[in-house]
PDB file of C-alpha atoms in Angstrom:
ATOM      1  CA  MET T  14     156.684  25.717  43.791  1.00 70.00           C
ATOM      2  CA  THR T  15     158.383  22.475  43.230  1.00 83.00           C
ATOM      3  CA  ASP T  16     160.934  20.884  45.803  1.00 91.00           C
ATOM      4  CA  ARG T  17     163.421  21.731  43.171  1.00 92.00           C
ATOM      5  CA  GLU T  18     162.645  25.355  42.840  1.00 93.00           C
ATOM      6  CA  THR T  19     162.616  25.668  46.615  1.00 94.00           C
ATOM      7  CA  ARG T  20     166.103  24.033  46.671  1.00 95.00           C
ATOM      8  CA  LYS T  21     167.389  26.173  43.938  1.00 96.00           C
ATOM      9  CA  ARG T  22     166.357  29.515  45.690  1.00 96.00           C
ATOM     10  CA  VAL T  23     167.936  28.109  49.064  1.00 95.00           C
ATOM     11  CA  ILE T  24     171.272  27.577  47.153  1.00 96.00           C
ATOM     12  CA  LEU T  25     171.086  31.000  45.702  1.00 97.00           C
ATOM     13  CA  ALA T  26     170.461  32.510  48.907  1.00 96.00           C
ATOM     14  CA  ALA T  27     173.583  30.871  50.304  1.00 96.00           C
ATOM     15  CA  ALA T  28     175.440  32.185  47.271  1.00 97.00           C
ATOM     16  CA  ILE T  29     174.578  35.656  47.103  1.00 97.00           C
ATOM     17  CA  PRO T  30     176.642  36.990  50.064  1.00 96.00           C
ATOM     18  CA  GLY T  31     179.714  35.432  48.723  1.00 97.00           C
ATOM     19  CA  VAL T  32     179.270  37.025  45.160  1.00 97.00           C
ATOM     20  CA  PRO T  33     181.060  40.360  46.076  1.00 96.00           C
ATOM     21  CA  PHE T  34     184.169  38.583  47.002  1.00 95.00           C
ATOM     22  CA  ASP T  35     184.335  35.497  44.612  1.00 96.00           C
ATOM     23  CA  GLY T  36     182.235  36.655  41.661  1.00 96.00           C
ATOM     24  CA  TRP T  37     180.107  34.270  39.687  1.00 97.00           C
ATOM     25  CA  THR T  38     182.799  31.579  39.379  1.00 96.00           C
ATOM     26  CA  ALA T  39     183.804  28.129  40.101  1.00 95.00           C
ATOM     27  CA  LYS T  40     185.359  29.130  43.468  1.00 96.00           C
ATOM     28  CA  LEU T  41     181.615  30.270  44.505  1.00 97.00           C
ATOM     29  CA  MET T  42     180.136  27.036  43.260  1.00 96.00           C
ATOM     30  CA  ARG T  43     182.667  24.851  45.337  1.00 95.00           C
ATOM     31  CA  SER T  44     181.641  26.943  48.412  1.00 95.00           C
ATOM     32  CA  LEU T  45     178.190  25.763  48.151  1.00 95.00           C
ATOM     33  CA  ASP T  46     176.373  22.414  48.914  1.00 89.00           C
ATOM     34  CA  ASP T  47     176.944  19.290  46.722  1.00 87.00           C
ATOM     35  CA  ASP T  48     173.652  19.987  45.313  1.00 88.00           C
ATOM     36  CA  ALA T  49     174.565  23.278  43.750  1.00 94.00           C
ATOM     37  CA  GLY T  50     176.420  21.207  40.720  1.00 91.00           C
ATOM     38  CA  VAL T  51     173.286  18.896  40.215  1.00 93.00           C
ATOM     39  CA  LEU T  52     170.707  21.756  40.316  1.00 96.00           C
ATOM     40  CA  PHE T  53     173.159  24.134  38.175  1.00 96.00           C
ATOM     41  CA  PRO T  54     174.888  21.741  35.853  1.00 95.00           C
ATOM     42  CA  GLY T  55     176.043  24.915  33.861  1.00 95.00           C
ATOM     43  CA  GLY T  56     177.968  26.061  36.900  1.00 95.00           C
ATOM     44  CA  ALA T  57     178.285  29.655  38.015  1.00 96.00           C
ATOM     45  CA  ALA T  58     176.732  30.901  34.751  1.00 96.00           C
ATOM     46  CA  ASP T  59     173.344  28.858  35.299  1.00 97.00           C
ATOM     47  CA  LEU T  60     173.271  30.288  38.862  1.00 97.00           C
ATOM     48  CA  LEU T  61     173.838  33.705  37.573  1.00 98.00           C
ATOM     49  CA  GLY T  62     171.005  33.216  35.276  1.00 97.00           C
ATOM     50  CA  PHE T  63     168.890  31.968  37.829  1.00 98.00           C
ATOM     51  CA  TYR T  64     169.503  34.958  40.239  1.00 98.00           C
ATOM     52  CA  LEU T  65     168.465  37.267  37.033  1.00 98.00           C
ATOM     53  CA  VAL T  66     165.350  35.405  36.603  1.00 97.00           C
ATOM     54  CA  GLU T  67     164.509  35.365  40.311  1.00 97.00           C
ATOM     55  CA  ALA T  68     165.025  39.231  40.458  1.00 97.00           C
ATOM     56  CA  ASP T  69     162.398  39.681  37.783  1.00 97.00           C
ATOM     57  CA  ARG T  70     160.046  37.293  39.252  1.00 97.00           C
ATOM     58  CA  ARG T  71     160.190  39.122  42.658  1.00 97.00           C
ATOM     59  CA  MET T  72     159.772  42.452  40.915  1.00 97.00           C
ATOM     60  CA  VAL T  73     156.656  41.215  39.138  1.00 97.00           C
ATOM     61  CA  GLU T  74     155.218  39.929  42.289  1.00 97.00           C
ATOM     62  CA  ALA T  75     155.746  43.228  44.087  1.00 97.00           C
ATOM     63  CA  LEU T  76     154.230  45.271  41.444  1.00 96.00           C
ATOM     64  CA  GLU T  77     151.022  42.924  41.572  1.00 95.00           C
ATOM     65  CA  GLN T  78     150.600  44.709  45.012  1.00 95.00           C
ATOM     66  CA  VAL T  79     150.900  48.308  43.653  1.00 95.00           C
ATOM     67  CA  ASP T  80     148.054  50.287  42.204  1.00 95.00           C
ATOM     68  CA  LEU T  81     149.629  51.044  38.897  1.00 95.00           C
ATOM     69  CA  PRO T  82     146.370  51.398  36.854  1.00 93.00           C
ATOM     70  CA  ALA T  83     145.667  54.564  38.948  1.00 95.00           C
ATOM     71  CA  MET T  84     148.998  55.915  37.715  1.00 95.00           C
ATOM     72  CA  LYS T  85     149.897  57.657  34.529  1.00 93.00           C
ATOM     73  CA  ILE T  86     152.331  55.931  32.377  1.00 90.00           C
ATOM     74  CA  ARG T  87     155.286  57.458  33.436  1.00 91.00           C
ATOM     75  CA  GLN T  88     154.505  57.067  37.015  1.00 95.00           C
ATOM     76  CA  ARG T  89     153.970  53.364  36.498  1.00 95.00           C
ATOM     77  CA  ILE T  90     157.333  52.996  34.655  1.00 95.00           C
ATOM     78  CA  ALA T  91     159.281  55.183  37.466  1.00 96.00           C
ATOM     79  CA  ALA T  92     157.445  53.066  40.252  1.00 97.00           C
ATOM     80  CA  ALA T  93     158.578  49.951  38.605  1.00 97.00           C
ATOM     81  CA  ILE T  94     162.146  50.650  38.247  1.00 97.00           C
ATOM     82  CA  ARG T  95     162.470  52.340  41.703  1.00 97.00           C
ATOM     83  CA  LEU T  96     160.853  49.142  43.148  1.00 97.00           C
ATOM     84  CA  ARG T  97     163.298  46.963  41.230  1.00 98.00           C
ATOM     85  CA  LEU T  98     166.306  48.868  42.677  1.00 98.00           C
ATOM     86  CA  GLU T  99     164.902  49.101  46.083  1.00 97.00           C
ATOM     87  CA  GLN T 100     164.689  45.365  46.141  1.00 97.00           C
ATOM     88  CA  ALA T 101     168.342  45.277  44.962  1.00 97.00           C
ATOM     89  CA  GLU T 102     169.883  47.704  47.611  1.00 97.00           C
ATOM     90  CA  PRO T 103     170.799  44.699  49.959  1.00 96.00           C
ATOM     91  CA  GLU T 104     172.727  43.107  47.471  1.00 96.00           C
ATOM     92  CA  ARG T 105     174.289  46.239  45.636  1.00 96.00           C
ATOM     93  CA  GLU T 106     177.675  44.903  45.525  1.00 96.00           C
ATOM     94  CA  THR T 107     176.378  41.575  44.208  1.00 97.00           C
ATOM     95  CA  VAL T 108     174.474  43.485  41.460  1.00 97.00           C
ATOM     96  CA  ARG T 109     177.996  45.446  40.940  1.00 97.00           C
ATOM     97  CA  ARG T 110     179.422  41.986  40.278  1.00 97.00           C
ATOM     98  CA  THR T 111     176.864  40.722  38.287  1.00 97.00           C
ATOM     99  CA  LEU T 112     177.231  43.666  35.725  1.00 96.00           C
ATOM    100  CA  ALA T 113     180.968  43.320  35.584  1.00 95.00           C
ATOM    101  CA  THR T 114     180.407  39.514  34.716  1.00 96.00           C
ATOM    102  CA  LEU T 115     177.727  40.092  32.163  1.00 96.00           C
ATOM    103  CA  ALA T 116     180.092  42.830  30.417  1.00 94.00           C
ATOM    104  CA  LEU T 117     182.370  39.821  29.664  1.00 94.00           C
ATOM    105  CA  PRO T 118     182.221  38.557  26.070  1.00 90.00           C
ATOM    106  CA  GLY T 119     181.181  35.013  27.093  1.00 91.00           C
ATOM    107  CA  HIS T 120     178.020  36.488  29.042  1.00 94.00           C
ATOM    108  CA  ALA T 121     177.129  39.040  26.534  1.00 91.00           C
ATOM    109  CA  GLY T 122     174.045  36.720  25.403  1.00 94.00           C
ATOM    110  CA  LEU T 123     173.035  36.255  29.025  1.00 96.00           C
ATOM    111  CA  GLY T 124     173.062  39.866  29.683  1.00 95.00           C
ATOM    112  CA  LEU T 125     170.848  40.912  26.592  1.00 95.00           C
ATOM    113  CA  ARG T 126     168.349  38.301  27.387  1.00 95.00           C
ATOM    114  CA  SER T 127     167.995  39.357  30.961  1.00 96.00           C
ATOM    115  CA  LEU T 128     167.697  43.115  30.032  1.00 96.00           C
ATOM    116  CA  TYR T 129     165.040  42.411  27.545  1.00 96.00           C
ATOM    117  CA  ARG T 130     163.135  39.922  29.878  1.00 97.00           C
ATOM    118  CA  THR T 131     163.362  42.546  32.527  1.00 97.00           C
ATOM    119  CA  VAL T 132     162.144  45.592  30.399  1.00 96.00           C
ATOM    120  CA  ASP T 133     159.423  43.340  29.024  1.00 95.00           C
ATOM    121  CA  ALA T 134     158.272  42.307  32.444  1.00 96.00           C
ATOM    122  CA  ILE T 135     158.041  46.018  33.371  1.00 96.00           C
ATOM    123  CA  TRP T 136     156.051  47.041  30.445  1.00 94.00           C
ATOM    124  CA  ARG T 137     153.544  44.185  30.898  1.00 94.00           C
ATOM    125  CA  ALA T 138     153.001  44.858  34.472  1.00 95.00           C
ATOM    126  CA  CYS T 139     152.417  48.398  33.646  1.00 93.00           C
ATOM    127  CA  GLY T 140     149.650  47.139  31.076  1.00 92.00           C
ATOM    128  CA  ASP T 141     151.323  47.412  27.788  1.00 89.00           C
ATOM    129  CA  THR T 142     149.426  45.674  25.053  1.00 84.00           C
ATOM    130  CA  ALA T 143     151.424  46.680  21.979  1.00 81.00           C
ATOM    131  CA  THR T 144     151.864  43.978  19.622  1.00 79.00           C
ATOM    132  CA  ASP T 145     153.042  46.219  16.423  1.00 79.00           C
ATOM    133  CA  PHE T 146     156.450  48.194  16.011  1.00 78.00           C
ATOM    134  CA  ASN T 147     155.613  50.062  19.070  1.00 83.00           C
ATOM    135  CA  PHE T 148     156.512  46.695  21.041  1.00 87.00           C
ATOM    136  CA  TYR T 149     160.237  46.936  20.196  1.00 87.00           C
ATOM    137  CA  THR T 150     160.452  50.678  20.225  1.00 87.00           C
ATOM    138  CA  LYS T 151     158.904  50.927  23.766  1.00 88.00           C
ATOM    139  CA  ARG T 152     161.318  48.067  25.176  1.00 91.00           C
ATOM    140  CA  GLY T 153     164.298  49.517  23.471  1.00 92.00           C
ATOM    141  CA  LEU T 154     163.768  52.866  24.931  1.00 91.00           C
ATOM    142  CA  LEU T 155     162.956  51.607  28.390  1.00 93.00           C
ATOM    143  CA  ALA T 156     166.262  49.168  28.163  1.00 94.00           C
ATOM    144  CA  GLY T 157     168.180  52.671  27.870  1.00 94.00           C
ATOM    145  CA  VAL T 158     166.328  54.092  30.975  1.00 95.00           C
ATOM    146  CA  TYR T 159     166.942  51.066  33.150  1.00 96.00           C
ATOM    147  CA  SER T 160     170.233  50.579  32.161  1.00 96.00           C
ATOM    148  CA  SER T 161     171.568  54.064  32.873  1.00 96.00           C
ATOM    149  CA  THR T 162     169.423  54.344  35.908  1.00 97.00           C
ATOM    150  CA  LEU T 163     170.896  51.149  37.171  1.00 97.00           C
ATOM    151  CA  LEU T 164     174.526  52.422  36.480  1.00 97.00           C
ATOM    152  CA  PHE T 165     173.809  55.962  37.954  1.00 97.00           C
ATOM    153  CA  TRP T 166     172.245  54.172  41.204  1.00 98.00           C
ATOM    154  CA  LEU T 167     175.352  51.883  41.797  1.00 97.00           C
ATOM    155  CA  ASN T 168     177.525  55.027  42.256  1.00 96.00           C
ATOM    156  CA  ASP T 169     174.918  57.133  44.055  1.00 97.00           C
ATOM    157  CA  GLY T 170     175.889  58.163  47.753  1.00 96.00           C
ATOM    158  CA  SER T 171     173.147  60.666  48.212  1.00 97.00           C
ATOM    159  CA  PRO T 172     170.519  60.228  51.065  1.00 97.00           C
ATOM    160  CA  GLY T 173     167.932  57.575  50.085  1.00 95.00           C
ATOM    161  CA  TYR T 174     168.972  57.714  46.516  1.00 97.00           C
ATOM    162  CA  GLU T 175     167.570  61.021  45.778  1.00 97.00           C
ATOM    163  CA  ASN T 176     169.727  61.491  43.060  1.00 98.00           C
ATOM    164  CA  THR T 177     169.050  58.476  41.239  1.00 98.00           C
ATOM    165  CA  TRP T 178     165.247  59.316  41.405  1.00 98.00           C
ATOM    166  CA  ALA T 179     165.613  62.596  39.807  1.00 97.00           C
ATOM    167  CA  PHE T 180     167.865  61.142  37.225  1.00 97.00           C
ATOM    168  CA  LEU T 181     165.442  58.472  36.729  1.00 97.00           C
ATOM    169  CA  ASP T 182     162.592  60.970  36.207  1.00 95.00           C
ATOM    170  CA  ARG T 183     164.644  63.033  33.919  1.00 94.00           C
ATOM    171  CA  ARG T 184     165.305  59.990  31.566  1.00 94.00           C
ATOM    172  CA  ILE T 185     161.649  59.111  31.626  1.00 93.00           C
ATOM    173  CA  GLU T 186     160.789  62.767  30.517  1.00 91.00           C
ATOM    174  CA  GLN T 187     163.207  62.671  27.991  1.00 88.00           C
ATOM    175  CA  VAL T 188     161.829  59.248  26.310  1.00 84.00           C
ATOM    176  CA  MET T 189     158.254  60.479  26.588  1.00 81.00           C
ATOM    177  CA  THR T 190     159.441  63.717  24.602  1.00 79.00           C
ATOM    178  CA  ILE T 191     160.989  61.393  22.082  1.00 70.00           C
ATOM    179  CA  GLN T 192     157.692  59.313  21.899  1.00 63.00           C
ATOM    180  CA  LYS T 193     155.584  62.425  21.350  1.00 63.00           C
ATOM    181  CA  ALA T 194     157.590  63.620  18.813  1.00 56.00           C
ATOM    182  CA  ARG T 195     157.482  60.211  17.048  1.00 55.00           C
ATOM    183  CA  GLY T 196     153.603  60.282  17.459  1.00 54.00           C
ATOM    184  CA  ARG T 197     153.558  63.723  15.556  1.00 54.00           C
ATOM    185  CA  PHE T 198     155.600  62.498  12.825  1.00 43.00           C
ATOM    186  CA  ASP T 199     153.434  59.313  12.412  1.00 50.00           C
ATOM    187  CA  ARG T 200     150.359  61.582  12.365  1.00 53.00           C
ATOM    188  CA  LEU T 201     151.868  63.776   9.606  1.00 47.00           C
ATOM    189  CA  ALA T 202     153.063  60.901   7.290  1.00 45.00           C
ATOM    190  CA  GLU T 203     149.544  59.604   7.710  1.00 53.00           C
ATOM    191  CA  ARG T 204     148.149  62.821   5.894  1.00 57.00           C
ATOM    192  CA  LEU T 205     151.099  62.734   3.087  1.00 53.00           C
ATOM    193  CA  PRO T 206     150.337  61.088   0.011  1.00 58.00           C
ATOM    194  CA  ASP T 207     151.853  57.660  -0.775  1.00 54.00           C
ATOM    195  CA  PRO T 208     155.289  58.336  -2.382  1.00 51.00           C
ATOM    196  CA  TRP T 209     155.519  55.029  -4.121  1.00 49.00           C
ATOM    197  CA  PRO T 210     153.439  55.461  -7.232  1.00 58.00           C
ATOM    198  CA  ILE T 211     155.212  59.256  -7.914  1.00 47.00           C
ATOM    199  CA  LEU T 212     158.740  57.265  -7.533  1.00 47.00           C
ATOM    200  CA  SER T 213     157.616  54.485  -9.461  1.00 52.00           C
ATOM    201  CA  ARG T 214     156.852  56.834 -12.457  1.00 55.00           C
ATOM    202  CA  LEU T 215     159.826  58.769 -11.847  1.00 50.00           C
ATOM    203  CA  ARG T 216     161.907  55.492 -12.572  1.00 51.00           C
ATOM    204  CA  TYR T 217     159.811  53.920 -15.162  1.00 54.00           C
ATOM    205  CA  PRO T 218     158.594  56.880 -17.137  1.00 55.00           C
ATOM    206  CA  THR T 219     155.475  56.151 -19.385  1.00 54.00           C
ATOM    207  CA  ARG T 220     156.174  56.147 -22.987  1.00 50.00           C
ATOM    208  CA  ALA T 221     155.184  58.874 -25.085  1.00 43.00           C
TER     209      ALA T 221
END
C-alpha cells in the first residue's frame, strides 16, 4: 500500500462519522484536513467513490478467509452478501445517506458502476468463471438480490437482522428457480430444429 492510499484511508475514516449529518457534500470536505482537497480533487464525489471501492475491497479480503468452495453456490452468495452487510452495520446511517446520494441524477452513473463492481466482486469471489451471456445474466440477477436485500436491511429492526437473512434466502431461492427454468428452456431449445431455414423458405419461396 502506498503512502497516498494510506492517507486516503485515514481521511475517509475521519469523514465517515460526519456523513449521517452532512452527507457527501462540500461541507463534509471542509471539515476534513487540507489534504482532502488534494487527494480527492473531485471533492465529495471522489471521496464517495473511494468509500464504495474500499467497501468492496474489505469484503473481498474477508471472503478470502471463508471456505466458500465447501459451500453450495447459493450458500456462497448468501454468505457474501451477509458478510458485506455485517461489515457495514457500524456505518448503517452512512450507508443510508450514501444510497440517498446515489439516487440523485448527478450520481446515477457512479451508483450503477459501484453496484456492478460489487456484484462482480461477489461472483468472482464465489468462483464464477462465466464468459458467455451467463456472465451478464448472473450479475443482473445478483444486482436485484443485493439491492433489495440492502434496502430491507436498512429498515430491519429484528434481533440480529434475522428478518433480513430470511428475506435474503427467499430472494436467492427465487433467482435459483429462474435459473433452473432458464436452463430447462435452453436444453429444450437445443433439441429443436433451427427455425431460420424454415422461415427463410416462407419469406423467399422457391419458384416452381
